[in-house]
mmCIF file of N, CA and C in Angstrom:
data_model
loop_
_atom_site.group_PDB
_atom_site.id
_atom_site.type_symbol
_atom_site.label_atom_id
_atom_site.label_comp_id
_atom_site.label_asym_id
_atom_site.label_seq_id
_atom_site.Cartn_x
_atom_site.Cartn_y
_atom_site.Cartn_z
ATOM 1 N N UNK A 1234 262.045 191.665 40.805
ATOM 2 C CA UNK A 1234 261.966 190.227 40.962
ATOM 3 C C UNK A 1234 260.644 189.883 41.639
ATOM 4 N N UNK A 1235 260.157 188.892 40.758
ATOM 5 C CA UNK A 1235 258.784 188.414 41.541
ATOM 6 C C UNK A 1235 258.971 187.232 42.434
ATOM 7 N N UNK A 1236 258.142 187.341 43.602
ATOM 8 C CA UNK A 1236 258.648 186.145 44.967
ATOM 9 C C UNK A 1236 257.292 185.744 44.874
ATOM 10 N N UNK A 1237 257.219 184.382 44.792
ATOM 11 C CA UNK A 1237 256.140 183.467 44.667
ATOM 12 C C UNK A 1237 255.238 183.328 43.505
ATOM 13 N N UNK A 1238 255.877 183.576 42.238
ATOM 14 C CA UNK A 1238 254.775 184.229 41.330
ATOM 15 C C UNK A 1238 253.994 182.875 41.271
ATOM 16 N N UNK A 1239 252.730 181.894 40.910
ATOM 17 C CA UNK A 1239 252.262 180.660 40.755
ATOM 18 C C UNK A 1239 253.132 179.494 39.967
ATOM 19 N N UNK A 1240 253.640 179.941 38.875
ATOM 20 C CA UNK A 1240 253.838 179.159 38.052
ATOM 21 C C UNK A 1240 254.968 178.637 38.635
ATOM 22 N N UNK A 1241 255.861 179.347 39.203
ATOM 23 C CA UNK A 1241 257.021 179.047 39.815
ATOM 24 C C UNK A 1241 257.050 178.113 40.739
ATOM 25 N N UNK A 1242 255.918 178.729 41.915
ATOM 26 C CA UNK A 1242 255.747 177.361 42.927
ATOM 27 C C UNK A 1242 255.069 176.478 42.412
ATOM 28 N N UNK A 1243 254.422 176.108 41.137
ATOM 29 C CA UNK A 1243 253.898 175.102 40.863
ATOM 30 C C UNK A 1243 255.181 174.184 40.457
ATOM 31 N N UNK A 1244 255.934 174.559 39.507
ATOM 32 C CA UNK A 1244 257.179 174.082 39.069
ATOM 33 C C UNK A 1244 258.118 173.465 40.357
ATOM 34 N N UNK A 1245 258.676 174.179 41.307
ATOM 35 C CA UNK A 1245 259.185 174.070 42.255
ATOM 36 C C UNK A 1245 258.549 172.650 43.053
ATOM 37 N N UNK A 1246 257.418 173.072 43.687
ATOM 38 C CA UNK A 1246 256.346 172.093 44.390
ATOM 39 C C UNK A 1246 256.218 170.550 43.636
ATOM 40 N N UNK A 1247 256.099 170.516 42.040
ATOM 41 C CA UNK A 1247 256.911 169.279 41.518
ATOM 42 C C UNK A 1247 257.712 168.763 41.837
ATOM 43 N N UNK A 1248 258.975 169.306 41.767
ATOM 44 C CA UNK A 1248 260.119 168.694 41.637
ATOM 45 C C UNK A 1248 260.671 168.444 43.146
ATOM 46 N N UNK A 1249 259.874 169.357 44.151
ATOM 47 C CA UNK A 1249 259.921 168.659 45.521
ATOM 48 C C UNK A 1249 259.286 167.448 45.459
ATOM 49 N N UNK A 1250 258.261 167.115 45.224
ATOM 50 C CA UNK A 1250 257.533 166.373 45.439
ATOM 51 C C UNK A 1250 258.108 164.942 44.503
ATOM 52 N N UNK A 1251 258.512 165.103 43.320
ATOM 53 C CA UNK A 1251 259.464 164.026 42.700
ATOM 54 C C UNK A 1251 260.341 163.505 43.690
ATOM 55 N N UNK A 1252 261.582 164.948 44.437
ATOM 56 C CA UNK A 1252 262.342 164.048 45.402
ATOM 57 C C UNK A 1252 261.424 163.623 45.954
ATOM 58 N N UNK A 1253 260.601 164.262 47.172
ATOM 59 C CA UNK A 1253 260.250 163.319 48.295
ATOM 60 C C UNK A 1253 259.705 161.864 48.024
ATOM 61 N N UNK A 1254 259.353 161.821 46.801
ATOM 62 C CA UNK A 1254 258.876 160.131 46.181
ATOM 63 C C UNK A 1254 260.383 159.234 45.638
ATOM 64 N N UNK A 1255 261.396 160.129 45.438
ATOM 65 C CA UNK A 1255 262.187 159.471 45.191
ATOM 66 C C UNK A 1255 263.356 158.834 46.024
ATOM 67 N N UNK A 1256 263.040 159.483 47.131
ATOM 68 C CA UNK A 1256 263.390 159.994 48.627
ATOM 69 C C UNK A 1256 263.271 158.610 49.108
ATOM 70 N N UNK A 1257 261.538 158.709 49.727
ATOM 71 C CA UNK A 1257 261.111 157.628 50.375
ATOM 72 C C UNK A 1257 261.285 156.258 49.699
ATOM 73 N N UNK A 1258 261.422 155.669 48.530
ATOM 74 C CA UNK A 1258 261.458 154.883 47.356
ATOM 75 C C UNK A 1258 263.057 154.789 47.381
ATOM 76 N N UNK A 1259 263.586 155.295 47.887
ATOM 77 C CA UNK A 1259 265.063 155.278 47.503
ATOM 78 C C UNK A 1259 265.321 154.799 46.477
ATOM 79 N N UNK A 1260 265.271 155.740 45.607
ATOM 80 C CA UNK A 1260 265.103 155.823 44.105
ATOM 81 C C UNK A 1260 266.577 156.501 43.552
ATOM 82 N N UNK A 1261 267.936 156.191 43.808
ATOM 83 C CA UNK A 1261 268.893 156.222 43.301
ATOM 84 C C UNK A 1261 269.338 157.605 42.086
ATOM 85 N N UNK A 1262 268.464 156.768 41.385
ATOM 86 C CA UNK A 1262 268.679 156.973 39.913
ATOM 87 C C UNK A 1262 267.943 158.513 39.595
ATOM 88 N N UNK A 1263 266.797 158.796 40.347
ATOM 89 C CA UNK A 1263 266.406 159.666 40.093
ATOM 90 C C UNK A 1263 266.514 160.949 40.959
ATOM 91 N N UNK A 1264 266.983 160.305 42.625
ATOM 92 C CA UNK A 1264 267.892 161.471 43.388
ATOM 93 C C UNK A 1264 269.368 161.744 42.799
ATOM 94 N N UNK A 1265 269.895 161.147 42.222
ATOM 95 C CA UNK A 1265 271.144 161.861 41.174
ATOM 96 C C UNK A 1265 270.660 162.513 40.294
ATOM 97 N N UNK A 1266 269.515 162.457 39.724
ATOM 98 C CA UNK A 1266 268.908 163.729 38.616
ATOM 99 C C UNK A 1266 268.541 164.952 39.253
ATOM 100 N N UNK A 1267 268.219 164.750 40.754
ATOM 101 C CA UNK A 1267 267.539 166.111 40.971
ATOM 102 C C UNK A 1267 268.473 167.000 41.784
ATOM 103 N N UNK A 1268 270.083 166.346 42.221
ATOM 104 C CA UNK A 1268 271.068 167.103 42.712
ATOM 105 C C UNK A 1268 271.954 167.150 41.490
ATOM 106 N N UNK A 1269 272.262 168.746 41.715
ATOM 107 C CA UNK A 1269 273.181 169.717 40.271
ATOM 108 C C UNK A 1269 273.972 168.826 40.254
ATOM 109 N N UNK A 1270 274.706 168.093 39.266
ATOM 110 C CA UNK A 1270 275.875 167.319 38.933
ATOM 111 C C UNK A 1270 276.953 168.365 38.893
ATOM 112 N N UNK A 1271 277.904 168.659 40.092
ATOM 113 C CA UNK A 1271 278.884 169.580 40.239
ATOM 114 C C UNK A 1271 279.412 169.695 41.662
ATOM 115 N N UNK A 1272 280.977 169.877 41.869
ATOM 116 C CA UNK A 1272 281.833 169.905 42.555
ATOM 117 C C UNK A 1272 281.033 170.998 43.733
ATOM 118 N N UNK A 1273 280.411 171.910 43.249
ATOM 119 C CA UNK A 1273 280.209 172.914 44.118
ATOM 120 C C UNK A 1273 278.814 172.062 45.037
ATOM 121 N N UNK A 1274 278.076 171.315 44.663
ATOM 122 C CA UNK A 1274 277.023 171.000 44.945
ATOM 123 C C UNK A 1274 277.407 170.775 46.493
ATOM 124 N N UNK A 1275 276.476 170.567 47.746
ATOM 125 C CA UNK A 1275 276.521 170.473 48.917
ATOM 126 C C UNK A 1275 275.118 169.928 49.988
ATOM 127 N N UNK A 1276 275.526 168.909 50.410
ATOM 128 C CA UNK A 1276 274.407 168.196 51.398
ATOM 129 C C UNK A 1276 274.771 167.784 52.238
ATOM 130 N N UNK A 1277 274.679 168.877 53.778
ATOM 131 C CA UNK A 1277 275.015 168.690 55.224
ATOM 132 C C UNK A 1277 274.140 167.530 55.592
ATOM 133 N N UNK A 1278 274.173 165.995 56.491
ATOM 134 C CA UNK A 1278 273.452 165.041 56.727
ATOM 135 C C UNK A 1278 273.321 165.050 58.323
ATOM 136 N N UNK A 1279 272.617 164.209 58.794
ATOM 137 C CA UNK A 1279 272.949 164.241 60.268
ATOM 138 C C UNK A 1279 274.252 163.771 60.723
ATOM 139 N N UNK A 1280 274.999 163.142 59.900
ATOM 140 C CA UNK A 1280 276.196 162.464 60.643
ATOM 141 C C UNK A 1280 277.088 162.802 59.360
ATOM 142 N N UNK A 1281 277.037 163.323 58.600
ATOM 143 C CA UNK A 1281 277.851 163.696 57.355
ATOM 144 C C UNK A 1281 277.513 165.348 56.719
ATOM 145 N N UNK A 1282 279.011 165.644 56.010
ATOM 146 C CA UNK A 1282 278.681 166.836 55.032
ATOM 147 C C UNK A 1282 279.546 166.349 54.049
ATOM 148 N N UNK A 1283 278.586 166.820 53.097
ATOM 149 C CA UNK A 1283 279.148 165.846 51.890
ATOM 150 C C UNK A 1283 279.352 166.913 50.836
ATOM 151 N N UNK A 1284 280.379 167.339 49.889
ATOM 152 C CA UNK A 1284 281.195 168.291 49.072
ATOM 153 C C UNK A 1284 281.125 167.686 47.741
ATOM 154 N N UNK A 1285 280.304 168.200 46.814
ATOM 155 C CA UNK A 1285 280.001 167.519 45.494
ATOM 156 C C UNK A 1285 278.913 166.704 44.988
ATOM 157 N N UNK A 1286 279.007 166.516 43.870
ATOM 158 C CA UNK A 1286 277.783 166.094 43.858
ATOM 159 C C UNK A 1286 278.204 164.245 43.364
ATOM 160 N N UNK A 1287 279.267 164.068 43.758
ATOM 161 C CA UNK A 1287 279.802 162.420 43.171
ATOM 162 C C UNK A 1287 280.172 161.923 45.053
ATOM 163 N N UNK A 1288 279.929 162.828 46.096
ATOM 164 C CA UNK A 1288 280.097 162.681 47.142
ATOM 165 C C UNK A 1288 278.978 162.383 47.261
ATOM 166 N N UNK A 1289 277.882 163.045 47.273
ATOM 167 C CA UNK A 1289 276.493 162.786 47.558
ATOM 168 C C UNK A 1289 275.623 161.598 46.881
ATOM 169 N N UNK A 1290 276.464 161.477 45.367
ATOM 170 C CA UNK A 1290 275.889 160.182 45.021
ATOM 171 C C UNK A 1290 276.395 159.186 45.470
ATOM 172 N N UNK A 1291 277.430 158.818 46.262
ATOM 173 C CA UNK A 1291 278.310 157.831 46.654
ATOM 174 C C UNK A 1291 277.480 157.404 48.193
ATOM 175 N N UNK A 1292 277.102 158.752 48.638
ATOM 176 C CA UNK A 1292 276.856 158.367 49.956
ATOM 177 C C UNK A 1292 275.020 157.554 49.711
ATOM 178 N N UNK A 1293 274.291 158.154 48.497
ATOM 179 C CA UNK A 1293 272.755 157.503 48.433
ATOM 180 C C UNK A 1293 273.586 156.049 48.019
ATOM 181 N N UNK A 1294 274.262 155.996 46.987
ATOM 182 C CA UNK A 1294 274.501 154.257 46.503
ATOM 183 C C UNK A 1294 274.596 153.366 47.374
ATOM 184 N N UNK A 1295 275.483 153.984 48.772
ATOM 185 C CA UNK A 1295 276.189 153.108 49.472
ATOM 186 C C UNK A 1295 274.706 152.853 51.281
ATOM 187 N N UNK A 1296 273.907 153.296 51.023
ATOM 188 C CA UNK A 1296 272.761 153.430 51.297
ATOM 189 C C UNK A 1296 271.833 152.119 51.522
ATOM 190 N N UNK A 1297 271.456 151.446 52.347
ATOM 191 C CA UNK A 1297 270.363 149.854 52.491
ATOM 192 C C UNK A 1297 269.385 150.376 51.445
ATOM 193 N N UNK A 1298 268.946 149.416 50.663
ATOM 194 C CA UNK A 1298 267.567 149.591 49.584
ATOM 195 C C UNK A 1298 266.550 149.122 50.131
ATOM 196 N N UNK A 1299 265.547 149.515 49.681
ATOM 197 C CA UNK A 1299 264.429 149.897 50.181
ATOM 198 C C UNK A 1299 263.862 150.647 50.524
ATOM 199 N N UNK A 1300 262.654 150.749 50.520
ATOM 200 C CA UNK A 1300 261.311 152.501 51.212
ATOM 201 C C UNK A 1300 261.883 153.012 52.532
ATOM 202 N N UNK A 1301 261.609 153.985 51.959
ATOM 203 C CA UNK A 1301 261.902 155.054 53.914
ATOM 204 C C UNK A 1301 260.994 155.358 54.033
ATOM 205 N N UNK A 1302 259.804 155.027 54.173
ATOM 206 C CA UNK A 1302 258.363 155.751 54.748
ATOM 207 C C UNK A 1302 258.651 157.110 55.829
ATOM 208 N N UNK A 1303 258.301 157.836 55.687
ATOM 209 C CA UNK A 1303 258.186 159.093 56.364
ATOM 210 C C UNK A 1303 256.832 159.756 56.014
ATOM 211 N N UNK A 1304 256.292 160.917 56.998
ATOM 212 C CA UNK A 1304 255.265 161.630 56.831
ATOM 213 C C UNK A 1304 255.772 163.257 56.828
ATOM 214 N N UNK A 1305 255.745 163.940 55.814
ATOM 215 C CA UNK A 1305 255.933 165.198 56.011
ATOM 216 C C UNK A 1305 254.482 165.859 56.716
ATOM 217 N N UNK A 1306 255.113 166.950 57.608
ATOM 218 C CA UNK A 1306 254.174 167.562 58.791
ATOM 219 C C UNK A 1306 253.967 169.032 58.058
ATOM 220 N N UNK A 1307 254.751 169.415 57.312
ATOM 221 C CA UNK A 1307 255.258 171.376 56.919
ATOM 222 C C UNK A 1307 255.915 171.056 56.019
ATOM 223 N N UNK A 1308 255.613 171.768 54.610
ATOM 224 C CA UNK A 1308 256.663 172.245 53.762
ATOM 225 C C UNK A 1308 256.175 173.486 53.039
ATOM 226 N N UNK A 1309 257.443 174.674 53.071
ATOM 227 C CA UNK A 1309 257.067 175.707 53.142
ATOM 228 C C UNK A 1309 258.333 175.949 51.881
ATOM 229 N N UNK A 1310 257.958 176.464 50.767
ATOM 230 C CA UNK A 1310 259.103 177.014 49.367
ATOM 231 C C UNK A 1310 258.457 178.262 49.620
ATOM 232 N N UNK A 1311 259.637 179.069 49.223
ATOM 233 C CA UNK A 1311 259.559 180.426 48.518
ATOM 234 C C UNK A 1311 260.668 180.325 47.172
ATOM 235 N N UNK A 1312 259.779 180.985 46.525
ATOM 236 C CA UNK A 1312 260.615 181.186 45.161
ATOM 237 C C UNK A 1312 261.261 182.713 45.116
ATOM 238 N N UNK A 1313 262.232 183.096 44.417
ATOM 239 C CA UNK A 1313 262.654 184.480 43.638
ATOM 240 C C UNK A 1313 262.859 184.249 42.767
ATOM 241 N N UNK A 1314 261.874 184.967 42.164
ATOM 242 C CA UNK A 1314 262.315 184.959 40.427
ATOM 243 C C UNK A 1314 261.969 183.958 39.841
ATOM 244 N N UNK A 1315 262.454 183.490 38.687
ATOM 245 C CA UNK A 1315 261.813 182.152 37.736
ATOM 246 C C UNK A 1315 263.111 181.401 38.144
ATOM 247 N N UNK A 1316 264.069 181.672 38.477
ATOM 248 C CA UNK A 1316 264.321 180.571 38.574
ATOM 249 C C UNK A 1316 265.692 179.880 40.061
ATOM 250 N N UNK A 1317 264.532 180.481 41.306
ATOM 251 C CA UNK A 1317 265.537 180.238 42.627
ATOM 252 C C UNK A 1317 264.511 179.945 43.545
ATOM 253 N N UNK A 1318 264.660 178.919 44.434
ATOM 254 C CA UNK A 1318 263.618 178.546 45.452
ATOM 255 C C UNK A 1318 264.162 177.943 46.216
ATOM 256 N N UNK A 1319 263.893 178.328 47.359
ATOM 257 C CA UNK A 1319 264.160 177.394 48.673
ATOM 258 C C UNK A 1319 263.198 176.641 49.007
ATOM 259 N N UNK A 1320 263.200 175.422 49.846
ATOM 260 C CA UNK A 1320 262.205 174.620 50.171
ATOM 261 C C UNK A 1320 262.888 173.936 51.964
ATOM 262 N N UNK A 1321 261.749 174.074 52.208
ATOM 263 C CA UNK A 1321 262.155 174.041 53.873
ATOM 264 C C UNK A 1321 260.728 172.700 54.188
ATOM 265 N N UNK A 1322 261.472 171.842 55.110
ATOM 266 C CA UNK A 1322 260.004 170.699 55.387
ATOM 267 C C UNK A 1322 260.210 170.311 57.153
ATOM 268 N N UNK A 1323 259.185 169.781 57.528
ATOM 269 C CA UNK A 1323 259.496 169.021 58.782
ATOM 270 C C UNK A 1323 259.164 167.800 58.313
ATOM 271 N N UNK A 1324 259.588 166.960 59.178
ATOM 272 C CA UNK A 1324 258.795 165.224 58.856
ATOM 273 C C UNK A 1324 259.089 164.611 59.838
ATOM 274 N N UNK A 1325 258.564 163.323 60.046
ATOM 275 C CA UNK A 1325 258.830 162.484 60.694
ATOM 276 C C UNK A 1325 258.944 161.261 60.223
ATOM 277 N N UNK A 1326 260.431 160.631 59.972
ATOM 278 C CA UNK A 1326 260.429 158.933 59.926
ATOM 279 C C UNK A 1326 259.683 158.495 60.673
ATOM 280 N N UNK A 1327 258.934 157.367 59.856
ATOM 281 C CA UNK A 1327 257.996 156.324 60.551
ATOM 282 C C UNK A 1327 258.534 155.453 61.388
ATOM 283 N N UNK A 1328 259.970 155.485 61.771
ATOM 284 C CA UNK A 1328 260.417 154.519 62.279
ATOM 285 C C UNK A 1328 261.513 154.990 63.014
ATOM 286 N N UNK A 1329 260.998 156.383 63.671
ATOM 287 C CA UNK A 1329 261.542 157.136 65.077
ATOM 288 C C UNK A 1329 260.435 158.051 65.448
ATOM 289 N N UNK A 1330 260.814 158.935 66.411
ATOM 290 C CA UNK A 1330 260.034 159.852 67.560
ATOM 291 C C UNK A 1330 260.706 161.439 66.847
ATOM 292 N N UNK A 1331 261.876 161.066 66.334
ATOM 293 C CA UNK A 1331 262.602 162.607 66.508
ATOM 294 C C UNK A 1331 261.842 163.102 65.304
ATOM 295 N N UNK A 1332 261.887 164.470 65.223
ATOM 296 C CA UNK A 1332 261.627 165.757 64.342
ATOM 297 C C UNK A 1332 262.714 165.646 63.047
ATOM 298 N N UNK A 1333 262.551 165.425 61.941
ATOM 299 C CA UNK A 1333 263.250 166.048 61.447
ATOM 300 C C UNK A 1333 263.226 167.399 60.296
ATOM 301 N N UNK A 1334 263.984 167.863 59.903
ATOM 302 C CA UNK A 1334 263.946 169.329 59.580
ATOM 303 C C UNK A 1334 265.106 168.993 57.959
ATOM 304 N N UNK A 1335 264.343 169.535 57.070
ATOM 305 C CA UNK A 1335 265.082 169.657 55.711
ATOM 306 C C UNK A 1335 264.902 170.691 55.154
ATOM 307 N N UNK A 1336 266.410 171.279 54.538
ATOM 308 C CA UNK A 1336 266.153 172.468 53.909
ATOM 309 C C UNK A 1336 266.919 172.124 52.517
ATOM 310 N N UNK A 1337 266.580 172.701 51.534
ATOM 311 C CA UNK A 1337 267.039 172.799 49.855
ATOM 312 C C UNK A 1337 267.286 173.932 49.007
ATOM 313 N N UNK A 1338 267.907 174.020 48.455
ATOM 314 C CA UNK A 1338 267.787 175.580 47.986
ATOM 315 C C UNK A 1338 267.976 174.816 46.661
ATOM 316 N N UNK A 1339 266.753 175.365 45.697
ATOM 317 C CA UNK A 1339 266.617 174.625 44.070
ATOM 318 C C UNK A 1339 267.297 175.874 43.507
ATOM 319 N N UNK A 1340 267.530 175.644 41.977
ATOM 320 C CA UNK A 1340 267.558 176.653 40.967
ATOM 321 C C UNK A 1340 267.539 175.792 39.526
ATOM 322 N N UNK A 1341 267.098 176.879 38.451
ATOM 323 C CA UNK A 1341 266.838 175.807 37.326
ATOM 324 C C UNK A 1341 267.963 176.173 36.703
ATOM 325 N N UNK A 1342 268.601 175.200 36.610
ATOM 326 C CA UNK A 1342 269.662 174.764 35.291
ATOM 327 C C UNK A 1342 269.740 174.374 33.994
ATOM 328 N N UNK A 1343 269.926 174.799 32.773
ATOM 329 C CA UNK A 1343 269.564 174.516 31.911
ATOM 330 C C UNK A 1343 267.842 173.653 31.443
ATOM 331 N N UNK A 1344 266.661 174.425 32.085
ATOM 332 C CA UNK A 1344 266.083 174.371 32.221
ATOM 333 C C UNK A 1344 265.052 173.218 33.034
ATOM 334 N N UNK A 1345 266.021 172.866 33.696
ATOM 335 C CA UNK A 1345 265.443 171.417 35.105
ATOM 336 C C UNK A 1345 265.789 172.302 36.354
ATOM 337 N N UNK A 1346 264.827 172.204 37.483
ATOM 338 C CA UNK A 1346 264.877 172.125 39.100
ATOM 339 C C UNK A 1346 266.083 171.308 39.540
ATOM 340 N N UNK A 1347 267.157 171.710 40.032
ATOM 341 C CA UNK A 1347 268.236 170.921 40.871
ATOM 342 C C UNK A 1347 268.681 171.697 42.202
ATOM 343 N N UNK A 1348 268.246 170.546 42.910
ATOM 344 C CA UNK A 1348 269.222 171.049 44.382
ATOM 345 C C UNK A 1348 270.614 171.451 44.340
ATOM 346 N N UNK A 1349 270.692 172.623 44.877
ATOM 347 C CA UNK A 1349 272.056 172.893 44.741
ATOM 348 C C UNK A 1349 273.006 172.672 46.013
ATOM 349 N N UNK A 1350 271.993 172.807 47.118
ATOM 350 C CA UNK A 1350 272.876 172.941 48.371
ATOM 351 C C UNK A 1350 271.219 172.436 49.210
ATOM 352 N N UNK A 1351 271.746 171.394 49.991
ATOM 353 C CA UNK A 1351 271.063 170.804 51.304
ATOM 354 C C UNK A 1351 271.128 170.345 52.363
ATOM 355 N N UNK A 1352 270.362 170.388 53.441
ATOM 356 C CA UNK A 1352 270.856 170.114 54.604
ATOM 357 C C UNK A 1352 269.921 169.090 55.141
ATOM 358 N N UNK A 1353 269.785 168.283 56.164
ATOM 359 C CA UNK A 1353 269.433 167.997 56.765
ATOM 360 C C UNK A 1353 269.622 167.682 58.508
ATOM 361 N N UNK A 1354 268.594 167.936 59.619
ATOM 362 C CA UNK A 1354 268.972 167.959 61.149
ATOM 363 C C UNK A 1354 267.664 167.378 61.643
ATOM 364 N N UNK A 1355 268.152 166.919 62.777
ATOM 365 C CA UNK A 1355 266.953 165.987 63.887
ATOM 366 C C UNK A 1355 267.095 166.600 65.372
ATOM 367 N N UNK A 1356 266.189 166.600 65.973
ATOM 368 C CA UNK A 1356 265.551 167.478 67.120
ATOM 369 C C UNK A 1356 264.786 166.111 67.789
ATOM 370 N N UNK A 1357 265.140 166.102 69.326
ATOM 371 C CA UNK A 1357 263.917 165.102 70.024
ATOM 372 C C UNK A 1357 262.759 165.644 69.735
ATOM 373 N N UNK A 1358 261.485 164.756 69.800
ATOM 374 C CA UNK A 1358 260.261 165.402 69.715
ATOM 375 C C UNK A 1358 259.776 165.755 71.193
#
């Protein structure tokens, strides 16, 4: 198994970068494309853990609209293989002090990048 081969983190590094625009944009429609549509799917929150992937869309819908401006500080993927990657970030909302810390673990599914399992946690700065 090759770990980091280019093409991979180029692929990967996309489809991060799609969420984080779709992220900040609270873009609905297109954070339900990039989490696996499935029961098994999983996204620990700061105040929630959410089991599925009709859990996780329930919790973005039900969500205030509008931009989340944030600045990512670190984001660090490793890939295995063609088709498994983790992606790990720090950031900071523009509109607190605290740290926060995101982790993702992608894999390609019928040939698309989907989060399968994510977390997110906050730390004082």
């Amino acid at each position: 198994m090759k770990i980091d081969a280019p093409e991979v983190m180029s692929e990967v590094l996309a489809a991060f970068d799609r969420y984080e625009r779709a992220l900040t944009n609270n873009d609905v429609t297109l954070l339900k494309e990039l989490f696996w549509d499935s029961p098994t799917t999983i996204r620990y929150g700061e105040a929630e853990n959410l089991y599925g992937a009709d859990q996780i869309h329930a919790f973005r819908a039900a969500r205030p609209s509008g931009p989340r401006p944030r600045d990512l500080l670190s984001v660090r993927i490793t890939t295995f293989g063609q088709d498994f990657a983790v992606a790990n970030a720090e950031f900071r909302n523009r509109s607190e002090s605290r740290l926060g810390r995101q982790s993702q673990t992608w894999t390609r599914i019928a040939g698309a990048w989907r989060i399968v399992s994510a977390h997110v946690s906050y730390m004082d700065a």
